[in-house]
């Protein structure tokens, strides 16, 4: 008799469902009817009445279906009665382990159907009955996923702090690794992108948090955040030539071309792919709030990188390199110069950009000289005080 293939393990809440809801709430959802059908099928299969009522109707799926609500309510009531009976039996006839398992099963039920408040309350009750550090951390990590699913960043921060406190009592490598991904997602939502990128790059070779984010999406986040917030050596060593990135980057359309065109200073190709990447950023439920920040910062990084190679350059030459008009480049650079983001000036008569971008090594040298002068002055004052 042939062996049946194991079904992939499903973690609740299903993060992909929250992403589909985000797409449906947008004005430009591709294949809207198909996505709606997929979401409705998930709701029916998992009996997600609370989520259907509070979060999908009427916004994402339109008016609620009264017959479907009644059917799901019946299923939920029957399953909850069975779970309550199981917990009651465990308390009367079995031990603490069976009681804890029953409480966890009840929490997972509320988690599966999308009842945020009941799920959190049930997980807190189960947490009090859980002894081992590993089980307690799993409980907290699940609550962090619930927070991300319902876009509750305040709750996510609170639970991440709890998890870090719990890790001080122990915890294995895998759970520590997962928590780095969870923290990175939180930092990404809070626009602390440098910290998020550092965490993502650290965990990239040993990524296991598939219950929160697919690996291709994790690579997408890592590439975007690193390009915005970290330097070229980091890009080269940990992205452009990373085997983990190279193995998955093609799964996200245009991402590889976007990264390589920026790194290899092919600015016209960079701009062409930039437009397509912005669409992906806007479509992502974690990044869409930061689309404007991403657009502005990434353009600034590209201009800085280009100008670092020149003391002066013709406005027309820079416009040609980026595949845009002189007027566009003039307006862009003027905006960044006036806000203090670019240290260069534009000669309007000669249409020349004079770059004053400080070289990093030169700046380090200047800082050392300043510190040395300060130290010598202090030594002279000390010497004078001793002579007296």
mmCIF file of C-alpha atoms in Angstrom:
data_model
loop_
_atom_site.group_PDB
_atom_site.id
_atom_site.type_symbol
_atom_site.label_atom_id
_atom_site.label_comp_id
_atom_site.label_asym_id
_atom_site.label_seq_id
_atom_site.Cartn_x
_atom_site.Cartn_y
_atom_site.Cartn_z
ATOM 1 C CA UNK A 1 0.000 0.000 0.000
ATOM 2 C CA UNK A 2 1.598 3.333 -1.017
ATOM 3 C CA UNK A 3 2.330 5.853 1.701
ATOM 4 C CA UNK A 4 0.244 8.991 1.703
ATOM 5 C CA UNK A 5 2.164 12.215 1.462
ATOM 6 C CA UNK A 6 2.203 14.222 4.656
ATOM 7 C CA UNK A 7 0.140 17.386 4.477
ATOM 8 C CA UNK A 8 2.082 20.595 5.105
ATOM 9 C CA UNK A 9 1.785 21.809 8.680
ATOM 10 C CA UNK A 10 -0.636 24.739 8.992
ATOM 11 C CA UNK A 11 0.058 27.465 11.566
ATOM 12 C CA UNK A 12 -2.673 29.750 12.831
ATOM 13 C CA UNK A 13 -3.487 32.456 12.223
ATOM 14 C CA UNK A 14 -2.819 32.064 8.502
ATOM 15 C CA UNK A 15 -0.722 35.121 7.624
ATOM 16 C CA UNK A 16 -1.412 34.756 3.892
ATOM 17 C CA UNK A 17 -5.102 35.354 4.631
ATOM 18 C CA UNK A 18 -4.314 38.757 6.163
ATOM 19 C CA UNK A 19 -2.296 39.622 3.031
ATOM 20 C CA UNK A 20 -5.237 38.695 0.786
ATOM 21 C CA UNK A 21 -7.563 40.823 2.914
ATOM 22 C CA UNK A 22 -5.139 43.723 2.499
ATOM 23 C CA UNK A 23 -5.229 43.285 -1.284
ATOM 24 C CA UNK A 24 -9.033 43.163 -1.319
ATOM 25 C CA UNK A 25 -9.267 46.378 0.698
ATOM 26 C CA UNK A 26 -7.083 48.136 -1.880
ATOM 27 C CA UNK A 27 -8.473 49.771 -4.995
ATOM 28 C CA UNK A 28 -6.210 47.985 -7.477
ATOM 29 C CA UNK A 29 -6.474 44.323 -6.432
ATOM 30 C CA UNK A 30 -5.586 42.060 -9.380
ATOM 31 C CA UNK A 31 -7.971 39.114 -9.881
ATOM 32 C CA UNK A 32 -10.316 40.434 -7.197
ATOM 33 C CA UNK A 33 -12.965 37.756 -7.748
ATOM 34 C CA UNK A 34 -10.386 34.970 -7.568
ATOM 35 C CA UNK A 35 -8.894 36.323 -4.324
ATOM 36 C CA UNK A 36 -12.380 36.728 -2.822
ATOM 37 C CA UNK A 37 -13.194 33.123 -3.698
ATOM 38 C CA UNK A 38 -9.959 31.928 -2.060
ATOM 39 C CA UNK A 39 -10.639 33.913 1.116
ATOM 40 C CA UNK A 40 -14.241 32.686 1.321
ATOM 41 C CA UNK A 41 -13.118 29.077 0.842
ATOM 42 C CA UNK A 42 -10.646 29.487 3.715
ATOM 43 C CA UNK A 43 -13.361 30.972 5.917
ATOM 44 C CA UNK A 44 -15.695 28.051 5.231
ATOM 45 C CA UNK A 45 -13.014 25.393 5.707
ATOM 46 C CA UNK A 46 -11.768 26.838 9.009
ATOM 47 C CA UNK A 47 -15.233 27.963 10.209
ATOM 48 C CA UNK A 48 -13.917 31.515 10.738
ATOM 49 C CA UNK A 49 -17.157 33.213 11.780
ATOM 50 C CA UNK A 50 -15.661 35.978 14.030
ATOM 51 C CA UNK A 51 -13.120 36.962 11.372
ATOM 52 C CA UNK A 52 -15.772 36.840 8.641
ATOM 53 C CA UNK A 53 -18.116 39.125 10.592
ATOM 54 C CA UNK A 54 -15.628 41.649 11.975
ATOM 55 C CA UNK A 55 -12.868 41.867 9.390
ATOM 56 C CA UNK A 56 -14.124 40.625 6.016
ATOM 57 C CA UNK A 57 -17.666 41.961 5.801
ATOM 58 C CA UNK A 58 -18.623 44.245 4.265
ATOM 59 C CA UNK A 59 -15.181 45.628 3.308
ATOM 60 C CA UNK A 60 -13.334 42.742 1.676
ATOM 61 C CA UNK A 61 -16.137 40.326 0.745
ATOM 62 C CA UNK A 62 -19.198 42.544 0.621
ATOM 63 C CA UNK A 63 -22.368 42.015 2.693
ATOM 64 C CA UNK A 64 -22.338 39.025 5.039
ATOM 65 C CA UNK A 65 -24.256 35.894 4.046
ATOM 66 C CA UNK A 66 -26.820 35.178 6.802
ATOM 67 C CA UNK A 67 -27.081 31.469 5.906
ATOM 68 C CA UNK A 68 -23.304 31.055 5.998
ATOM 69 C CA UNK A 69 -23.124 32.843 9.353
ATOM 70 C CA UNK A 70 -25.738 30.490 10.831
ATOM 71 C CA UNK A 71 -23.897 27.433 9.513
ATOM 72 C CA UNK A 72 -20.538 28.604 10.865
ATOM 73 C CA UNK A 73 -22.096 29.506 14.230
ATOM 74 C CA UNK A 74 -23.475 25.982 14.541
ATOM 75 C CA UNK A 75 -20.074 24.447 13.745
ATOM 76 C CA UNK A 76 -18.300 26.708 16.238
ATOM 77 C CA UNK A 77 -20.804 25.998 19.030
ATOM 78 C CA UNK A 78 -20.548 22.225 18.553
ATOM 79 C CA UNK A 79 -16.742 22.256 18.517
ATOM 80 C CA UNK A 80 -16.519 24.522 21.557
ATOM 81 C CA UNK A 81 -18.819 22.223 23.572
ATOM 82 C CA UNK A 82 -16.545 19.271 22.776
ATOM 83 C CA UNK A 83 -13.472 21.223 23.867
ATOM 84 C CA UNK A 84 -15.107 22.335 27.128
ATOM 85 C CA UNK A 85 -16.119 18.724 27.857
ATOM 86 C CA UNK A 86 -12.553 17.583 27.198
ATOM 87 C CA UNK A 87 -11.149 20.188 29.622
ATOM 88 C CA UNK A 88 -13.747 19.304 32.257
ATOM 89 C CA UNK A 89 -12.946 15.603 31.978
ATOM 90 C CA UNK A 90 -9.216 16.305 32.252
ATOM 91 C CA UNK A 91 -9.741 18.343 35.418
ATOM 92 C CA UNK A 92 -11.900 15.641 37.030
ATOM 93 C CA UNK A 93 -10.168 12.449 35.910
ATOM 94 C CA UNK A 94 -6.720 13.219 34.487
ATOM 95 C CA UNK A 95 -3.601 15.253 35.320
ATOM 96 C CA UNK A 96 -2.194 18.723 34.771
ATOM 97 C CA UNK A 97 -0.644 17.828 31.410
ATOM 98 C CA UNK A 98 -4.008 16.775 29.980
ATOM 99 C CA UNK A 99 -5.635 19.927 31.377
ATOM 100 C CA UNK A 100 -2.925 22.056 29.742
ATOM 101 C CA UNK A 101 -3.376 20.229 26.414
ATOM 102 C CA UNK A 102 -7.106 20.864 26.575
ATOM 103 C CA UNK A 103 -6.568 24.558 27.268
ATOM 104 C CA UNK A 104 -4.115 24.836 24.367
ATOM 105 C CA UNK A 105 -6.613 23.075 22.067
ATOM 106 C CA UNK A 106 -9.260 25.627 23.076
ATOM 107 C CA UNK A 107 -6.855 28.526 22.436
ATOM 108 C CA UNK A 108 -5.958 27.060 19.023
ATOM 109 C CA UNK A 109 -9.664 26.800 18.195
ATOM 110 C CA UNK A 110 -10.234 30.512 18.837
ATOM 111 C CA UNK A 111 -7.012 31.278 16.963
ATOM 112 C CA UNK A 112 -8.149 29.248 13.953
ATOM 113 C CA UNK A 113 -11.562 30.924 13.676
ATOM 114 C CA UNK A 114 -10.077 34.428 13.969
ATOM 115 C CA UNK A 115 -11.433 35.463 17.373
ATOM 116 C CA UNK A 116 -8.572 37.677 18.575
ATOM 117 C CA UNK A 117 -9.826 38.534 22.080
ATOM 118 C CA UNK A 118 -10.923 35.003 23.003
ATOM 119 C CA UNK A 119 -7.735 33.497 21.563
ATOM 120 C CA UNK A 120 -5.458 35.825 23.542
ATOM 121 C CA UNK A 121 -7.386 35.170 26.740
ATOM 122 C CA UNK A 122 -7.267 31.395 26.193
ATOM 123 C CA UNK A 123 -3.518 31.454 25.474
ATOM 124 C CA UNK A 124 -2.942 33.406 28.704
ATOM 125 C CA UNK A 125 -4.854 30.731 30.655
ATOM 126 C CA UNK A 126 -2.844 27.972 28.950
ATOM 127 C CA UNK A 127 0.417 29.869 29.625
ATOM 128 C CA UNK A 128 -0.253 29.752 33.380
ATOM 129 C CA UNK A 129 -0.478 25.940 33.155
ATOM 130 C CA UNK A 130 2.679 25.557 31.034
ATOM 131 C CA UNK A 131 5.891 24.703 32.892
ATOM 132 C CA UNK A 132 8.683 24.354 30.305
ATOM 133 C CA UNK A 133 10.417 27.386 28.786
ATOM 134 C CA UNK A 134 9.970 25.997 25.260
ATOM 135 C CA UNK A 135 6.205 25.636 25.616
ATOM 136 C CA UNK A 136 5.888 29.082 27.178
ATOM 137 C CA UNK A 137 7.874 30.638 24.337
ATOM 138 C CA UNK A 138 5.702 28.868 21.743
ATOM 139 C CA UNK A 139 2.676 30.363 23.474
ATOM 140 C CA UNK A 140 4.129 33.892 23.310
ATOM 141 C CA UNK A 141 5.298 33.513 19.695
ATOM 142 C CA UNK A 142 1.759 32.504 18.729
ATOM 143 C CA UNK A 143 0.394 35.657 20.367
ATOM 144 C CA UNK A 144 2.927 37.736 18.405
ATOM 145 C CA UNK A 145 1.646 36.141 15.191
ATOM 146 C CA UNK A 146 -1.911 36.981 16.236
ATOM 147 C CA UNK A 147 -0.811 40.592 16.759
ATOM 148 C CA UNK A 148 0.740 40.740 13.276
ATOM 149 C CA UNK A 149 -2.323 39.067 11.742
ATOM 150 C CA UNK A 150 -4.605 41.740 13.188
ATOM 151 C CA UNK A 151 -2.066 44.549 12.611
ATOM 152 C CA UNK A 152 -1.762 45.279 16.339
ATOM 153 C CA UNK A 153 1.821 46.551 16.653
ATOM 154 C CA UNK A 154 1.372 47.639 20.265
ATOM 155 C CA UNK A 155 0.445 44.088 21.253
ATOM 156 C CA UNK A 156 3.324 42.714 19.168
ATOM 157 C CA UNK A 157 5.840 44.915 21.027
ATOM 158 C CA UNK A 158 4.439 43.850 24.402
ATOM 159 C CA UNK A 159 4.662 40.143 23.522
ATOM 160 C CA UNK A 160 8.167 40.483 22.046
ATOM 161 C CA UNK A 161 9.304 42.009 25.348
ATOM 162 C CA UNK A 162 7.705 39.074 27.187
ATOM 163 C CA UNK A 163 9.497 36.595 24.924
ATOM 164 C CA UNK A 164 12.871 38.247 25.569
ATOM 165 C CA UNK A 165 12.267 38.044 29.324
ATOM 166 C CA UNK A 166 11.362 34.363 28.958
ATOM 167 C CA UNK A 167 14.534 33.695 26.941
ATOM 168 C CA UNK A 168 16.600 34.839 29.906
ATOM 169 C CA UNK A 169 15.416 31.683 31.683
ATOM 170 C CA UNK A 170 16.562 29.432 28.832
ATOM 171 C CA UNK A 171 15.193 28.531 25.430
ATOM 172 C CA UNK A 172 16.702 26.678 22.492
ATOM 173 C CA UNK A 173 18.503 28.062 19.452
ATOM 174 C CA UNK A 174 15.566 27.633 17.053
ATOM 175 C CA UNK A 175 13.155 29.726 19.135
ATOM 176 C CA UNK A 176 15.803 32.425 19.615
ATOM 177 C CA UNK A 177 16.262 32.448 15.847
ATOM 178 C CA UNK A 178 12.522 32.729 15.226
ATOM 179 C CA UNK A 179 12.247 35.629 17.651
ATOM 180 C CA UNK A 180 14.832 37.573 15.614
ATOM 181 C CA UNK A 181 12.539 37.310 12.585
ATOM 182 C CA UNK A 182 9.520 38.384 14.653
ATOM 183 C CA UNK A 183 11.464 41.373 16.009
ATOM 184 C CA UNK A 184 12.606 42.240 12.499
ATOM 185 C CA UNK A 185 9.009 42.285 11.234
ATOM 186 C CA UNK A 186 8.058 44.551 14.140
ATOM 187 C CA UNK A 187 10.999 46.903 13.467
ATOM 188 C CA UNK A 188 10.067 46.945 9.778
ATOM 189 C CA UNK A 189 6.534 48.050 10.659
ATOM 190 C CA UNK A 190 7.916 50.682 13.047
ATOM 191 C CA UNK A 191 10.270 51.923 10.284
ATOM 192 C CA UNK A 192 13.416 51.033 12.202
ATOM 193 C CA UNK A 193 14.728 49.542 8.986
ATOM 194 C CA UNK A 194 18.426 49.448 9.835
ATOM 195 C CA UNK A 195 17.769 47.309 12.908
ATOM 196 C CA UNK A 196 15.330 45.118 10.977
ATOM 197 C CA UNK A 197 17.769 44.619 8.082
ATOM 198 C CA UNK A 198 20.574 43.679 10.491
ATOM 199 C CA UNK A 199 18.369 41.058 12.161
ATOM 200 C CA UNK A 200 17.179 39.654 8.831
ATOM 201 C CA UNK A 201 20.717 39.351 7.453
ATOM 202 C CA UNK A 202 21.844 37.663 10.670
ATOM 203 C CA UNK A 203 19.127 35.028 10.493
ATOM 204 C CA UNK A 204 19.071 34.544 6.691
ATOM 205 C CA UNK A 205 21.292 31.395 6.539
ATOM 206 C CA UNK A 206 19.259 29.638 9.268
ATOM 207 C CA UNK A 207 15.745 30.970 8.597
ATOM 208 C CA UNK A 208 12.976 28.726 9.986
ATOM 209 C CA UNK A 209 10.067 31.112 10.740
ATOM 210 C CA UNK A 210 7.833 29.861 7.912
ATOM 211 C CA UNK A 211 4.807 30.129 10.192
ATOM 212 C CA UNK A 212 5.126 33.926 9.957
ATOM 213 C CA UNK A 213 6.499 34.662 6.494
ATOM 214 C CA UNK A 214 7.404 32.687 3.371
ATOM 215 C CA UNK A 215 11.113 32.597 2.566
ATOM 216 C CA UNK A 216 10.680 34.409 -0.786
ATOM 217 C CA UNK A 217 8.888 37.246 1.037
ATOM 218 C CA UNK A 218 11.577 37.234 3.718
ATOM 219 C CA UNK A 219 14.212 37.670 0.985
ATOM 220 C CA UNK A 220 12.143 40.507 -0.518
ATOM 221 C CA UNK A 221 11.974 42.314 2.833
ATOM 222 C CA UNK A 222 15.691 41.781 3.444
ATOM 223 C CA UNK A 223 16.692 43.152 0.039
ATOM 224 C CA UNK A 224 14.433 46.220 0.304
ATOM 225 C CA UNK A 225 15.456 47.102 3.860
ATOM 226 C CA UNK A 226 19.175 46.517 3.269
ATOM 227 C CA UNK A 227 19.238 48.631 0.098
ATOM 228 C CA UNK A 228 17.582 51.491 1.951
ATOM 229 C CA UNK A 229 19.501 51.431 5.217
ATOM 230 C CA UNK A 230 22.895 49.667 4.923
ATOM 231 C CA UNK A 231 26.121 50.261 3.001
ATOM 232 C CA UNK A 232 27.576 48.827 -0.224
ATOM 233 C CA UNK A 233 29.984 46.370 1.431
ATOM 234 C CA UNK A 234 27.029 44.814 3.247
ATOM 235 C CA UNK A 235 25.070 44.662 -0.015
ATOM 236 C CA UNK A 236 27.973 42.947 -1.743
ATOM 237 C CA UNK A 237 28.800 40.420 0.944
ATOM 238 C CA UNK A 238 25.358 39.532 2.269
ATOM 239 C CA UNK A 239 22.975 40.089 -0.654
ATOM 240 C CA UNK A 240 24.520 40.241 -4.129
ATOM 241 C CA UNK A 241 26.685 37.148 -3.592
ATOM 242 C CA UNK A 242 24.599 35.411 -0.918
ATOM 243 C CA UNK A 243 23.632 31.829 -1.916
ATOM 244 C CA UNK A 244 20.406 32.049 0.112
ATOM 245 C CA UNK A 245 19.381 35.234 -1.700
ATOM 246 C CA UNK A 246 20.446 33.958 -5.120
ATOM 247 C CA UNK A 247 18.385 30.803 -4.596
ATOM 248 C CA UNK A 248 15.111 32.677 -3.992
ATOM 249 C CA UNK A 249 15.364 36.189 -5.386
ATOM 250 C CA UNK A 250 14.009 35.187 -8.811
ATOM 251 C CA UNK A 251 10.693 34.197 -7.200
ATOM 252 C CA UNK A 252 9.887 37.902 -6.753
ATOM 253 C CA UNK A 253 9.536 39.576 -10.170
ATOM 254 C CA UNK A 254 12.101 42.313 -10.970
ATOM 255 C CA UNK A 255 13.791 42.116 -7.548
ATOM 256 C CA UNK A 256 17.085 40.680 -8.815
ATOM 257 C CA UNK A 257 17.318 43.289 -11.601
ATOM 258 C CA UNK A 258 16.498 46.031 -9.100
ATOM 259 C CA UNK A 259 19.260 44.943 -6.705
ATOM 260 C CA UNK A 260 21.906 44.348 -9.375
ATOM 261 C CA UNK A 261 21.198 47.550 -11.317
ATOM 262 C CA UNK A 262 21.603 49.571 -8.124
ATOM 263 C CA UNK A 263 24.753 47.744 -7.016
ATOM 264 C CA UNK A 264 26.404 47.881 -10.455
ATOM 265 C CA UNK A 265 25.368 51.553 -10.980
ATOM 266 C CA UNK A 266 23.102 50.905 -13.984
ATOM 267 C CA UNK A 267 20.797 53.749 -13.075
ATOM 268 C CA UNK A 268 18.487 53.710 -16.083
ATOM 269 C CA UNK A 269 17.701 50.021 -15.510
ATOM 270 C CA UNK A 270 17.417 50.782 -11.802
ATOM 271 C CA UNK A 271 14.720 53.396 -12.463
ATOM 272 C CA UNK A 272 12.801 51.076 -14.776
ATOM 273 C CA UNK A 273 12.662 48.343 -12.136
ATOM 274 C CA UNK A 274 12.092 50.839 -9.327
ATOM 275 C CA UNK A 275 8.553 51.515 -10.594
ATOM 276 C CA UNK A 276 7.705 47.808 -10.511
ATOM 277 C CA UNK A 277 9.194 47.322 -7.046
ATOM 278 C CA UNK A 278 7.163 50.261 -5.717
ATOM 279 C CA UNK A 279 4.018 48.413 -6.812
ATOM 280 C CA UNK A 280 5.129 45.371 -4.775
ATOM 281 C CA UNK A 281 5.842 47.557 -1.751
ATOM 282 C CA UNK A 282 2.399 49.159 -1.993
ATOM 283 C CA UNK A 283 0.756 45.733 -2.241
ATOM 284 C CA UNK A 284 2.457 44.393 0.903
ATOM 285 C CA UNK A 285 0.527 44.713 4.164
ATOM 286 C CA UNK A 286 3.663 45.421 6.222
ATOM 287 C CA UNK A 287 5.313 47.875 3.820
ATOM 288 C CA UNK A 288 2.479 49.817 2.160
ATOM 289 C CA UNK A 289 2.485 52.544 4.852
ATOM 290 C CA UNK A 290 6.146 53.201 4.109
ATOM 291 C CA UNK A 291 5.928 53.331 0.296
ATOM 292 C CA UNK A 292 6.536 57.090 0.134
ATOM 293 C CA UNK A 293 9.495 56.850 2.543
ATOM 294 C CA UNK A 294 10.953 53.965 0.513
ATOM 295 C CA UNK A 295 10.594 55.858 -2.770
ATOM 296 C CA UNK A 296 12.255 59.010 -1.468
ATOM 297 C CA UNK A 297 15.069 57.306 0.468
ATOM 298 C CA UNK A 298 15.938 54.892 -2.330
ATOM 299 C CA UNK A 299 16.144 57.715 -4.871
ATOM 300 C CA UNK A 300 18.344 59.660 -2.464
ATOM 301 C CA UNK A 301 20.667 56.663 -2.046
ATOM 302 C CA UNK A 302 20.969 56.307 -5.821
ATOM 303 C CA UNK A 303 21.778 60.011 -6.272
ATOM 304 C CA UNK A 304 24.367 59.909 -3.477
ATOM 305 C CA UNK A 305 25.981 56.831 -4.987
ATOM 306 C CA UNK A 306 26.148 58.467 -8.420
ATOM 307 C CA UNK A 307 27.495 61.812 -7.180
ATOM 308 C CA UNK A 308 30.157 60.167 -4.993
ATOM 309 C CA UNK A 309 32.120 59.419 -8.193
ATOM 310 C CA UNK A 310 32.237 63.051 -9.368
ATOM 311 C CA UNK A 311 33.427 66.443 -8.191
ATOM 312 C CA UNK A 312 31.194 67.994 -10.850
ATOM 313 C CA UNK A 313 28.901 66.621 -13.523
ATOM 314 C CA UNK A 314 26.614 68.068 -16.180
ATOM 315 C CA UNK A 315 22.921 68.070 -15.312
ATOM 316 C CA UNK A 316 22.181 66.625 -18.753
ATOM 317 C CA UNK A 317 24.665 63.778 -18.221
ATOM 318 C CA UNK A 318 23.080 62.795 -14.906
ATOM 319 C CA UNK A 319 19.588 62.979 -16.387
ATOM 320 C CA UNK A 320 20.671 60.757 -19.264
ATOM 321 C CA UNK A 321 22.268 58.257 -16.868
ATOM 322 C CA UNK A 322 18.993 57.934 -14.935
ATOM 323 C CA UNK A 323 16.793 57.960 -18.043
ATOM 324 C CA UNK A 324 14.819 61.054 -16.992
ATOM 325 C CA UNK A 325 14.558 64.697 -18.047
ATOM 326 C CA UNK A 326 16.850 67.513 -16.897
ATOM 327 C CA UNK A 327 13.880 69.250 -15.289
ATOM 328 C CA UNK A 328 13.086 66.150 -13.221
ATOM 329 C CA UNK A 329 16.663 65.728 -11.957
ATOM 330 C CA UNK A 330 16.888 69.463 -11.246
ATOM 331 C CA UNK A 331 13.693 69.379 -9.166
ATOM 332 C CA UNK A 332 14.708 66.182 -7.363
ATOM 333 C CA UNK A 333 18.188 67.372 -6.426
ATOM 334 C CA UNK A 334 16.908 70.816 -5.416
ATOM 335 C CA UNK A 335 14.438 69.163 -3.043
ATOM 336 C CA UNK A 336 17.118 67.019 -1.410
ATOM 337 C CA UNK A 337 19.616 69.904 -1.228
ATOM 338 C CA UNK A 338 17.126 72.248 0.426
ATOM 339 C CA UNK A 339 16.257 69.620 3.035
ATOM 340 C CA UNK A 340 19.939 69.027 3.817
ATOM 341 C CA UNK A 341 19.947 65.445 2.510
ATOM 342 C CA UNK A 342 22.459 66.165 -0.288
ATOM 343 C CA UNK A 343 25.613 68.264 0.133
ATOM 344 C CA UNK A 344 25.983 69.564 -3.395
ATOM 345 C CA UNK A 345 24.999 72.666 -5.362
ATOM 346 C CA UNK A 346 23.619 73.296 -8.835
ATOM 347 C CA UNK A 347 25.046 75.951 -11.146
ATOM 348 C CA UNK A 348 21.882 76.983 -12.999
ATOM 349 C CA UNK A 349 23.780 78.974 -15.631
ATOM 350 C CA UNK A 350 26.266 76.275 -16.549
ATOM 351 C CA UNK A 351 23.833 73.475 -15.707
ATOM 352 C CA UNK A 352 26.527 71.794 -13.631
ATOM 353 C CA UNK A 353 26.148 69.874 -10.380
ATOM 354 C CA UNK A 354 29.072 70.422 -8.017
ATOM 355 C CA UNK A 355 29.282 67.598 -5.516
ATOM 356 C CA UNK A 356 30.531 68.166 -1.982
ATOM 357 C CA UNK A 357 29.757 64.661 -0.739
ATOM 358 C CA UNK A 358 32.252 63.904 2.011
ATOM 359 C CA UNK A 359 34.330 60.781 1.619
ATOM 360 C CA UNK A 360 33.833 58.528 4.616
ATOM 361 C CA UNK A 361 37.538 57.849 5.112
ATOM 362 C CA UNK A 362 38.324 61.547 4.893
ATOM 363 C CA UNK A 363 35.669 62.273 7.488
ATOM 364 C CA UNK A 364 37.158 59.656 9.824
ATOM 365 C CA UNK A 365 40.589 61.274 9.368
ATOM 366 C CA UNK A 366 39.166 64.745 10.170
ATOM 367 C CA UNK A 367 37.461 63.377 13.287
ATOM 368 C CA UNK A 368 40.726 61.776 14.481
ATOM 369 C CA UNK A 369 42.619 65.049 13.988
ATOM 370 C CA UNK A 370 39.934 66.940 15.954
ATOM 371 C CA UNK A 371 40.030 64.427 18.778
ATOM 372 C CA UNK A 372 43.845 64.545 18.782
ATOM 373 C CA UNK A 373 43.830 68.350 19.052
ATOM 374 C CA UNK A 374 41.326 68.142 21.891
ATOM 375 C CA UNK A 375 43.508 65.624 23.714
ATOM 376 C CA UNK A 376 46.647 67.793 23.282
ATOM 377 C CA UNK A 377 44.827 70.867 24.639
ATOM 378 C CA UNK A 378 43.710 68.930 27.703
ATOM 379 C CA UNK A 379 47.248 67.587 28.275
ATOM 380 C CA UNK A 380 48.681 71.124 28.060
ATOM 381 C CA UNK A 381 46.129 72.385 30.592
ATOM 382 C CA UNK A 382 46.920 69.465 32.882
ATOM 383 C CA UNK A 383 50.679 70.098 32.510
ATOM 384 C CA UNK A 384 50.193 73.782 33.417
ATOM 385 C CA UNK A 385 48.133 72.857 36.465
ATOM 386 C CA UNK A 386 50.836 70.406 37.660
ATOM 387 C CA UNK A 387 53.648 72.990 37.207
ATOM 388 C CA UNK A 388 51.718 75.425 39.384
#
